[in-house]
mmCIF file of C-alpha atoms and ligand atoms in Angstrom:
data_model
loop_
_atom_site.group_PDB
_atom_site.id
_atom_site.type_symbol
_atom_site.label_atom_id
_atom_site.label_comp_id
_atom_site.label_asym_id
_atom_site.label_seq_id
_atom_site.Cartn_x
_atom_site.Cartn_y
_atom_site.Cartn_z
ATOM 1 C CA MET A 1 142.292 53.239 71.671
ATOM 2 C CA THR A 2 144.620 54.808 72.036
ATOM 3 C CA ASP A 3 148.425 54.730 72.276
ATOM 4 C CA THR A 4 148.862 54.889 76.012
ATOM 5 C CA VAL A 5 146.673 52.293 76.058
ATOM 6 C CA ALA A 6 146.963 50.131 73.007
ATOM 7 C CA ALA A 7 151.272 49.866 74.295
ATOM 8 C CA GLU A 8 149.828 49.194 78.289
ATOM 9 C CA VAL A 9 148.748 46.913 76.560
ATOM 10 C CA VAL A 10 151.091 44.977 74.980
ATOM 11 C CA ARG A 11 153.931 45.239 78.007
ATOM 12 C CA LEU A 12 151.084 43.204 79.278
ATOM 13 C CA ASN A 13 150.917 40.694 77.071
ATOM 14 C CA ALA A 14 154.821 41.049 76.584
ATOM 15 C CA GLY A 15 154.521 40.163 80.825
ATOM 16 C CA TYR A 16 152.036 38.081 81.849
ATOM 17 C CA ALA A 17 150.253 36.693 78.566
ATOM 18 C CA VAL A 18 149.239 32.703 79.641
ATOM 19 C CA LYS A 19 148.669 30.982 76.726
ATOM 20 C CA GLY A 20 145.121 29.278 75.974
ATOM 21 C CA ALA A 21 143.790 30.960 79.876
ATOM 22 C CA ILE A 22 145.296 34.724 80.385
ATOM 23 C CA ASP A 23 145.533 37.974 77.611
ATOM 24 C CA PHE A 24 145.277 41.593 77.690
ATOM 25 C CA ALA A 25 143.312 43.491 75.341
ATOM 26 C CA GLU A 26 141.106 46.840 75.286
ATOM 27 C CA ARG A 27 137.756 47.233 76.337
ATOM 28 C CA TRP A 28 136.018 50.504 77.244
ATOM 29 C CA GLY A 29 138.770 51.995 76.311
ATOM 30 C CA GLY A 30 141.404 50.901 79.429
ATOM 31 C CA PRO A 31 143.136 48.060 79.430
ATOM 32 C CA VAL A 32 141.834 44.337 80.689
ATOM 33 C CA ALA A 33 142.710 41.489 81.242
ATOM 34 C CA VAL A 34 140.273 38.209 79.997
ATOM 35 C CA LEU A 35 140.554 35.737 82.134
ATOM 36 C CA ASN A 36 139.164 31.990 80.201
ATOM 37 C CA SER A 37 138.402 28.395 81.154
ATOM 38 C CA ALA A 38 137.302 25.611 78.632
ATOM 39 C CA GLY A 39 133.845 27.557 77.626
ATOM 40 C CA SER A 40 133.280 29.696 80.315
ATOM 41 C CA SER A 41 135.221 33.485 80.350
ATOM 42 C CA ALA A 42 136.048 36.731 82.619
ATOM 43 C CA VAL A 43 137.301 40.574 81.697
ATOM 44 C CA VAL A 44 138.725 42.257 84.340
ATOM 45 C CA ALA A 45 140.022 46.035 83.997
ATOM 46 C CA LEU A 46 143.004 47.485 85.671
ATOM 47 C CA GLN A 47 141.045 50.741 86.041
ATOM 48 C CA GLY A 48 139.477 49.494 90.030
ATOM 49 C CA ALA A 49 140.181 46.270 89.826
ATOM 50 C CA GLN A 50 136.889 46.354 88.621
ATOM 51 C CA VAL A 51 135.591 42.956 87.119
ATOM 52 C CA LEU A 52 133.434 43.460 84.121
ATOM 53 C CA SER A 53 131.730 39.676 82.964
ATOM 54 C CA PHE A 54 131.442 36.351 83.538
ATOM 55 C CA VAL A 55 130.018 33.965 81.224
ATOM 56 C CA PRO A 56 130.281 30.619 82.506
ATOM 57 C CA LYS A 57 129.634 28.170 79.436
ATOM 58 C CA GLY A 58 126.630 27.878 78.270
ATOM 59 C CA ALA A 59 125.315 30.736 80.242
ATOM 60 C CA ARG A 60 124.356 34.167 79.602
ATOM 61 C CA GLU A 61 126.264 37.120 80.728
ATOM 62 C CA VAL A 62 125.757 37.542 84.178
ATOM 63 C CA LEU A 63 126.854 40.600 85.442
ATOM 64 C CA TRP A 64 125.424 43.929 85.122
ATOM 65 C CA LEU A 65 127.132 47.417 83.220
ATOM 66 C CA ALA A 66 125.699 50.455 81.831
ATOM 67 C CA PRO A 67 125.631 50.972 78.889
ATOM 68 C CA SER A 68 127.778 54.289 79.308
ATOM 69 C CA ALA A 69 130.293 52.423 80.607
ATOM 70 C CA ARG A 70 133.902 53.823 79.629
ATOM 71 C CA LEU A 71 137.437 53.644 81.403
ATOM 72 C CA GLY A 72 139.563 56.343 81.967
ATOM 73 C CA THR A 73 137.770 58.269 82.418
ATOM 74 C CA GLY A 74 138.606 59.565 85.926
ATOM 75 C CA LYS A 75 135.509 57.700 87.648
ATOM 76 C CA SER A 76 134.311 54.495 88.420
ATOM 77 C CA VAL A 77 132.543 52.523 85.608
ATOM 78 C CA ARG A 78 128.785 51.570 87.079
ATOM 79 C CA GLY A 79 128.290 47.615 87.133
ATOM 80 C CA GLY A 80 130.606 44.612 87.129
ATOM 81 C CA ILE A 81 132.558 44.543 90.469
ATOM 82 C CA PRO A 82 133.499 48.182 91.964
ATOM 83 C CA VAL A 83 136.199 47.335 94.962
ATOM 84 C CA CYS A 84 134.404 49.025 98.105
ATOM 85 C CA TRP A 85 137.582 49.819 99.910
ATOM 86 C CA PRO A 86 139.011 50.814 102.744
ATOM 87 C CA TRP A 87 135.379 51.907 103.868
ATOM 88 C CA PHE A 88 132.516 51.038 102.292
ATOM 89 C CA ALA A 89 129.059 53.946 102.133
ATOM 90 C CA ASP A 90 129.916 57.573 102.710
ATOM 91 C CA HIS A 91 133.046 58.748 104.607
ATOM 92 C CA ALA A 92 132.001 60.941 108.003
ATOM 93 C CA ASP A 93 133.871 63.520 106.515
ATOM 94 C CA PRO A 94 131.633 64.344 103.325
ATOM 95 C CA GLY A 95 135.633 65.513 101.844
ATOM 96 C CA LYS A 96 136.567 62.304 101.579
ATOM 97 C CA PRO A 97 134.772 59.727 97.841
ATOM 98 C CA ALA A 98 132.199 57.492 99.005
ATOM 99 C CA HIS A 99 132.685 53.761 99.250
ATOM 100 C CA GLY A 100 137.073 54.254 100.346
ATOM 101 C CA PHE A 101 139.507 54.996 97.306
ATOM 102 C CA VAL A 102 140.872 51.811 95.421
ATOM 103 C CA ARG A 103 137.396 51.864 92.698
ATOM 104 C CA ALA A 104 138.742 54.696 90.012
ATOM 105 C CA ALA A 105 142.490 54.381 90.830
ATOM 106 C CA LEU A 106 144.589 52.360 88.483
ATOM 107 C CA TRP A 107 146.181 48.659 90.188
ATOM 108 C CA ARG A 108 148.629 46.328 89.359
ATOM 109 C CA VAL A 109 148.976 43.140 87.893
ATOM 110 C CA LEU A 110 151.832 41.644 89.865
ATOM 111 C CA GLY A 111 150.787 37.626 88.618
ATOM 112 C CA ALA A 112 148.581 35.827 86.352
ATOM 113 C CA ARG A 113 148.708 31.936 85.681
ATOM 114 C CA SER A 114 146.407 29.053 84.695
ATOM 115 C CA ARG A 115 145.249 26.084 86.977
ATOM 116 C CA ASP A 116 143.049 23.515 85.440
ATOM 117 C CA ASP A 117 143.508 25.735 81.668
ATOM 118 C CA ALA A 118 141.518 28.434 83.741
ATOM 119 C CA GLY A 119 142.711 31.298 84.389
ATOM 120 C CA HIS A 120 143.819 33.412 87.296
ATOM 121 C CA ILE A 121 144.544 36.870 87.471
ATOM 122 C CA LYS A 122 146.731 38.728 91.334
ATOM 123 C CA LEU A 123 146.148 42.775 91.206
ATOM 124 C CA GLY A 124 147.142 44.908 93.799
ATOM 125 C CA PHE A 125 146.991 48.394 95.520
ATOM 126 C CA ASP A 126 149.479 49.427 97.057
ATOM 127 C CA ALA A 127 148.087 51.995 100.171
ATOM 128 C CA THR A 128 150.871 51.926 101.946
ATOM 129 C CA GLY A 129 151.878 56.293 100.046
ATOM 130 C CA ILE A 130 148.104 57.363 100.273
ATOM 131 C CA ASP A 131 148.249 60.769 101.855
ATOM 132 C CA PRO A 132 147.259 60.315 105.346
ATOM 133 C CA ALA A 133 144.803 62.925 105.212
ATOM 134 C CA LEU A 134 143.063 60.784 103.016
ATOM 135 C CA TRP A 135 143.728 57.508 105.040
ATOM 136 C CA PRO A 136 145.963 57.342 107.920
ATOM 137 C CA PHE A 137 147.137 54.257 106.921
ATOM 138 C CA ARG A 138 149.681 51.873 105.811
ATOM 139 C CA ALA A 139 148.337 48.236 103.705
ATOM 140 C CA ASP A 140 148.714 46.222 100.723
ATOM 141 C CA VAL A 141 145.376 45.276 99.121
ATOM 142 C CA THR A 142 145.172 42.839 96.580
ATOM 143 C CA LEU A 143 142.275 41.324 93.979
ATOM 144 C CA ASP A 144 142.939 38.014 92.890
ATOM 145 C CA VAL A 145 140.151 36.445 90.152
ATOM 146 C CA GLU A 146 139.446 33.077 89.574
ATOM 147 C CA LEU A 147 138.238 31.463 86.432
ATOM 148 C CA ALA A 148 136.892 28.026 87.257
ATOM 149 C CA ALA A 149 134.714 25.422 84.078
ATOM 150 C CA ALA A 150 131.624 27.062 85.723
ATOM 151 C CA SER A 151 132.645 29.858 88.688
ATOM 152 C CA LEU A 152 134.516 32.964 89.595
ATOM 153 C CA LYS A 153 135.871 33.967 93.056
ATOM 154 C CA VAL A 154 137.178 36.656 94.161
ATOM 155 C CA THR A 155 138.922 37.785 96.958
ATOM 156 C CA LEU A 156 139.839 40.598 98.239
ATOM 157 C CA THR A 157 142.740 40.942 100.475
ATOM 158 C CA THR A 158 143.761 44.060 103.187
ATOM 159 C CA ILE A 159 147.841 43.252 105.579
ATOM 160 C CA SER A 160 148.029 45.278 107.436
ATOM 161 C CA ARG A 161 151.646 46.577 107.227
ATOM 162 C CA GLY A 162 151.552 50.527 109.771
ATOM 163 C CA GLY A 163 152.390 50.539 113.302
ATOM 164 C CA THR A 164 148.795 49.834 114.637
ATOM 165 C CA ALA A 165 145.538 48.868 114.645
ATOM 166 C CA ILE A 166 142.808 49.882 111.178
ATOM 167 C CA ASP A 167 139.274 49.621 111.062
ATOM 168 C CA LEU A 168 138.231 48.276 107.646
ATOM 169 C CA THR A 169 134.557 48.431 105.832
ATOM 170 C CA GLU A 170 134.985 47.288 102.662
ATOM 171 C CA ALA A 171 132.651 45.537 99.616
ATOM 172 C CA LEU A 172 132.316 43.275 96.720
ATOM 173 C CA HIS A 173 129.719 45.786 95.227
ATOM 174 C CA THR A 174 128.553 43.232 92.551
ATOM 175 C CA TYR A 175 125.700 44.373 89.965
ATOM 176 C CA PHE A 176 124.310 41.415 88.462
ATOM 177 C CA ALA A 177 122.585 40.946 84.835
ATOM 178 C CA ILE A 178 118.717 39.883 85.680
ATOM 179 C CA GLY A 179 115.387 39.416 83.484
ATOM 180 C CA ASP A 180 113.172 41.770 85.083
ATOM 181 C CA ILE A 181 113.147 43.089 89.128
ATOM 182 C CA SER A 182 109.629 42.169 89.671
ATOM 183 C CA ASP A 183 110.193 38.364 88.497
ATOM 184 C CA ILE A 184 113.517 37.527 91.001
ATOM 185 C CA SER A 185 113.737 36.727 94.851
ATOM 186 C CA ILE A 186 116.485 36.743 97.184
ATOM 187 C CA SER A 187 116.569 33.768 99.325
ATOM 188 C CA GLY A 188 119.144 32.977 101.910
ATOM 189 C CA LEU A 189 118.598 36.066 104.000
ATOM 190 C CA GLU A 190 115.603 35.012 105.595
ATOM 191 C CA ASN A 191 114.707 36.078 109.464
ATOM 192 C CA ARG A 192 118.366 38.340 109.273
ATOM 193 C CA ALA A 193 118.166 41.919 111.006
ATOM 194 C CA TYR A 194 118.975 45.009 108.781
ATOM 195 C CA ILE A 195 119.839 48.400 108.465
ATOM 196 C CA ASP A 196 117.057 49.540 105.595
ATOM 197 C CA GLN A 197 119.235 52.864 104.701
ATOM 198 C CA LEU A 198 115.885 54.631 103.097
ATOM 199 C CA ASP A 199 114.286 54.439 106.937
ATOM 200 C CA LEU A 200 117.259 54.623 109.365
ATOM 201 C CA VAL A 201 114.918 54.530 112.870
ATOM 202 C CA ALA A 202 113.734 50.932 111.821
ATOM 203 C CA LYS A 203 115.118 47.597 113.505
ATOM 204 C CA PRO A 204 114.017 45.227 110.275
ATOM 205 C CA VAL A 205 113.816 41.145 111.105
ATOM 206 C CA GLN A 206 114.124 39.913 107.391
ATOM 207 C CA ALA A 207 110.313 37.606 106.647
ATOM 208 C CA GLY A 208 109.922 35.718 103.714
ATOM 209 C CA SER A 209 112.849 35.809 100.583
ATOM 210 C CA ILE A 210 113.480 38.928 99.808
ATOM 211 C CA THR A 211 111.214 41.590 96.316
ATOM 212 C CA PHE A 212 111.397 43.823 95.545
ATOM 213 C CA ASP A 213 108.596 46.536 94.537
ATOM 214 C CA ALA A 214 110.678 50.294 95.367
ATOM 215 C CA GLU A 215 113.272 51.873 95.463
ATOM 216 C CA THR A 216 115.912 49.234 98.259
ATOM 217 C CA ASP A 217 118.895 49.353 100.172
ATOM 218 C CA ARG A 218 119.836 47.537 102.622
ATOM 219 C CA ILE A 219 122.147 45.782 104.725
ATOM 220 C CA TYR A 220 121.443 42.851 106.269
ATOM 221 C CA TYR A 221 124.026 42.273 109.023
ATOM 222 C CA GLY A 222 124.992 38.757 111.237
ATOM 223 C CA THR A 223 125.308 37.204 108.390
ATOM 224 C CA ALA A 224 127.828 35.127 106.318
ATOM 225 C CA ASP A 225 125.351 32.651 104.285
ATOM 226 C CA THR A 226 125.686 31.523 100.430
ATOM 227 C CA VAL A 227 122.802 34.095 98.989
ATOM 228 C CA VAL A 228 121.285 32.717 96.146
ATOM 229 C CA ILE A 229 118.543 34.477 93.630
ATOM 230 C CA GLY A 230 116.321 33.446 91.706
ATOM 231 C CA ASP A 231 115.303 34.343 88.401
ATOM 232 C CA SER A 232 111.881 32.084 86.703
ATOM 233 C CA ARG A 233 112.295 35.025 83.241
ATOM 234 C CA LEU A 234 115.954 33.672 82.612
ATOM 235 C CA GLN A 235 115.282 30.516 84.725
ATOM 236 C CA ARG A 236 118.364 30.684 86.375
ATOM 237 C CA ALA A 237 119.252 31.111 89.584
ATOM 238 C CA ILE A 238 123.096 32.907 90.649
ATOM 239 C CA HIS A 239 124.763 31.596 92.968
ATOM 240 C CA ILE A 240 126.816 33.677 95.473
ATOM 241 C CA GLY A 241 128.800 32.257 97.704
ATOM 242 C CA LYS A 242 131.430 34.196 100.179
ATOM 243 C CA SER A 243 133.483 33.868 103.247
ATOM 244 C CA GLY A 244 135.373 36.264 105.205
ATOM 245 C CA SER A 245 132.146 38.163 104.849
ATOM 246 C CA ASP A 246 129.643 39.137 108.065
ATOM 247 C CA SER A 247 127.411 41.801 106.098
ATOM 248 C CA THR A 248 125.150 41.265 102.665
ATOM 249 C CA VAL A 249 123.903 44.105 100.752
ATOM 250 C CA VAL A 250 120.992 44.325 98.553
ATOM 251 C CA TRP A 251 120.206 47.307 96.608
ATOM 252 C CA ASN A 252 118.228 48.552 93.707
ATOM 253 C CA PRO A 253 117.955 52.328 92.894
ATOM 254 C CA TRP A 254 114.528 51.901 90.984
ATOM 255 C CA ILE A 255 112.757 54.196 89.582
ATOM 256 C CA GLU A 256 114.488 58.583 90.726
ATOM 257 C CA LYS A 257 117.293 57.288 91.719
ATOM 258 C CA SER A 258 118.153 55.797 88.816
ATOM 259 C CA GLU A 259 117.326 59.674 87.009
ATOM 260 C CA ARG A 260 119.263 61.127 89.571
ATOM 261 C CA LEU A 261 122.659 58.475 89.339
ATOM 262 C CA GLY A 262 121.943 59.478 84.709
ATOM 263 C CA ASP A 263 124.644 56.746 83.675
ATOM 264 C CA MET A 264 121.809 53.219 84.197
ATOM 265 C CA GLY A 265 120.123 53.190 80.975
ATOM 266 C CA HIS A 266 117.057 53.636 80.076
ATOM 267 C CA GLN A 267 114.981 51.285 82.537
ATOM 268 C CA GLY A 268 118.490 49.375 83.717
ATOM 269 C CA TYR A 269 117.256 49.361 86.986
ATOM 270 C CA ARG A 270 114.457 47.157 86.004
ATOM 271 C CA ARG A 271 117.457 44.304 84.457
ATOM 272 C CA MET A 272 119.843 45.017 87.189
ATOM 273 C CA VAL A 273 120.578 43.666 91.640
ATOM 274 C CA CYS A 274 122.944 44.604 93.247
ATOM 275 C CA VAL A 275 124.293 42.188 95.846
ATOM 276 C CA GLU A 276 127.297 43.014 97.937
ATOM 277 C CA THR A 277 129.479 40.807 100.284
ATOM 278 C CA CYS A 278 130.438 42.819 102.624
ATOM 279 C CA ASN A 279 131.997 44.541 105.759
ATOM 280 C CA ALA A 280 129.805 47.086 106.440
ATOM 281 C CA GLY A 281 127.665 48.338 109.167
ATOM 282 C CA PRO A 282 128.469 47.043 112.169
ATOM 283 C CA ASP A 283 130.796 44.308 110.600
ATOM 284 C CA VAL A 284 133.787 45.936 110.824
ATOM 285 C CA VAL A 285 136.870 44.417 110.281
ATOM 286 C CA THR A 286 140.485 45.449 112.511
ATOM 287 C CA LEU A 287 143.324 44.253 111.544
ATOM 288 C CA ALA A 288 146.221 43.781 114.057
ATOM 289 C CA PRO A 289 149.299 45.180 113.448
ATOM 290 C CA GLY A 290 151.074 43.334 109.980
ATOM 291 C CA ALA A 291 147.791 41.350 109.947
ATOM 292 C CA ARG A 292 145.310 40.702 107.358
ATOM 293 C CA HIS A 293 142.169 39.307 106.448
ATOM 294 C CA SER A 294 140.187 37.805 103.215
ATOM 295 C CA LEU A 295 137.021 39.171 101.956
ATOM 296 C CA VAL A 296 135.806 36.454 99.176
ATOM 297 C CA GLN A 297 132.597 35.731 96.838
ATOM 298 C CA GLU A 298 132.519 33.388 94.708
ATOM 299 C CA LEU A 299 130.209 33.934 92.099
ATOM 300 C CA SER A 300 127.622 30.498 89.728
ATOM 301 C CA VAL A 301 124.257 29.697 88.066
ATOM 302 C CA SER A 302 122.363 26.989 87.440
ATOM 303 C CA SER A 303 119.043 27.159 85.783
ATOM 304 C CA ILE A 304 115.598 26.690 87.177
ATOM 305 C CA ALA A 305 111.997 25.752 85.983
HETATM 306 C C1 BG6 B 401 125.565 50.702 97.430
HETATM 307 C C2 BG6 B 401 124.687 51.038 98.946
HETATM 308 O O1 BG6 B 401 126.119 50.101 98.017
HETATM 309 O O2 BG6 B 401 126.395 51.873 97.046
HETATM 310 C C3 BG6 B 401 123.969 52.396 98.461
HETATM 311 O O3 BG6 B 401 123.918 50.345 99.764
HETATM 312 C C4 BG6 B 401 124.709 53.816 97.224
HETATM 313 O O4 BG6 B 401 123.387 54.147 99.229
HETATM 314 C C5 BG6 B 401 124.955 52.475 96.038
HETATM 315 O O5 BG6 B 401 122.668 54.550 96.201
HETATM 316 C C6 BG6 B 401 126.475 53.369 94.501
HETATM 317 O O6 BG6 B 401 127.223 52.612 94.109
HETATM 318 P P1 BG6 B 401 127.534 53.634 93.750
HETATM 319 O O7 BG6 B 401 128.494 52.895 92.923
HETATM 320 O O8 BG6 B 401 126.032 54.210 92.511
HETATM 321 O O9 BG6 B 401 128.261 54.522 94.142
#
């Protein structure tokens, strides 16, 4: 552990640890909060307010994380739940980072507590001081991570602080751990229209559940429904409930794109799928001055035969 990270962990434990529910540690080279409840746990990095692990009681890891994951490099970590804000995907200006500017930034702990012996933490990023050339608005953004006995709730809240309306796109860009990409099926998006990011001319509508045999990159819009990843190899279903979200992105980079990304690990694309709780594509949130908006994702797991 570097001296800086060690000192930060000591400071965080002194200020925010909650016996049995929250403590701070060094993992992947950076400071993280470890949340516990009876039998469940979650890990949240201060970098990017990124949840990196969620293990419900009696179950195995729900989130996928790149084998080379390392905090503190100035780059975002691939895996877990990256926060994409205040824009999703590429910006119209190619000089600005894809998926916004908070996912590699350090967030602050605003509060930590336990409810029913489970850890809850609130992290914040103050965007009021952002260079107007990068983003000409004023807002606060917070991320609440609330562990329960069998679920994890993540709430991304934007509070407009300026005098003009803000157009916002955003995502909880969740990477899920799966047994094998050929053995999963995603339901909850049947009959929904989507933008195929690999064929922008097509105007497809989802027929049946989603299965994978090639690169897949879709924005399902106008949908607030719960999505379920059925995983026959791991004999489990991951339930992704949401609110304040009108779009769901489904992404798997497959072979060639994984090679271009460079940090997926050997056959990593087979072990992950992103199902992202978003407001993206045509689903833009417009925040009036002083208004707030929350994007919520709630994860739980059940067994399937
Ligand atoms: C997904 C997009 O949300 O993020 C993909 O739909 C994109 O088009 C992917 O390639 C990139 O994710 P990351 O974590 O590499 O920025």
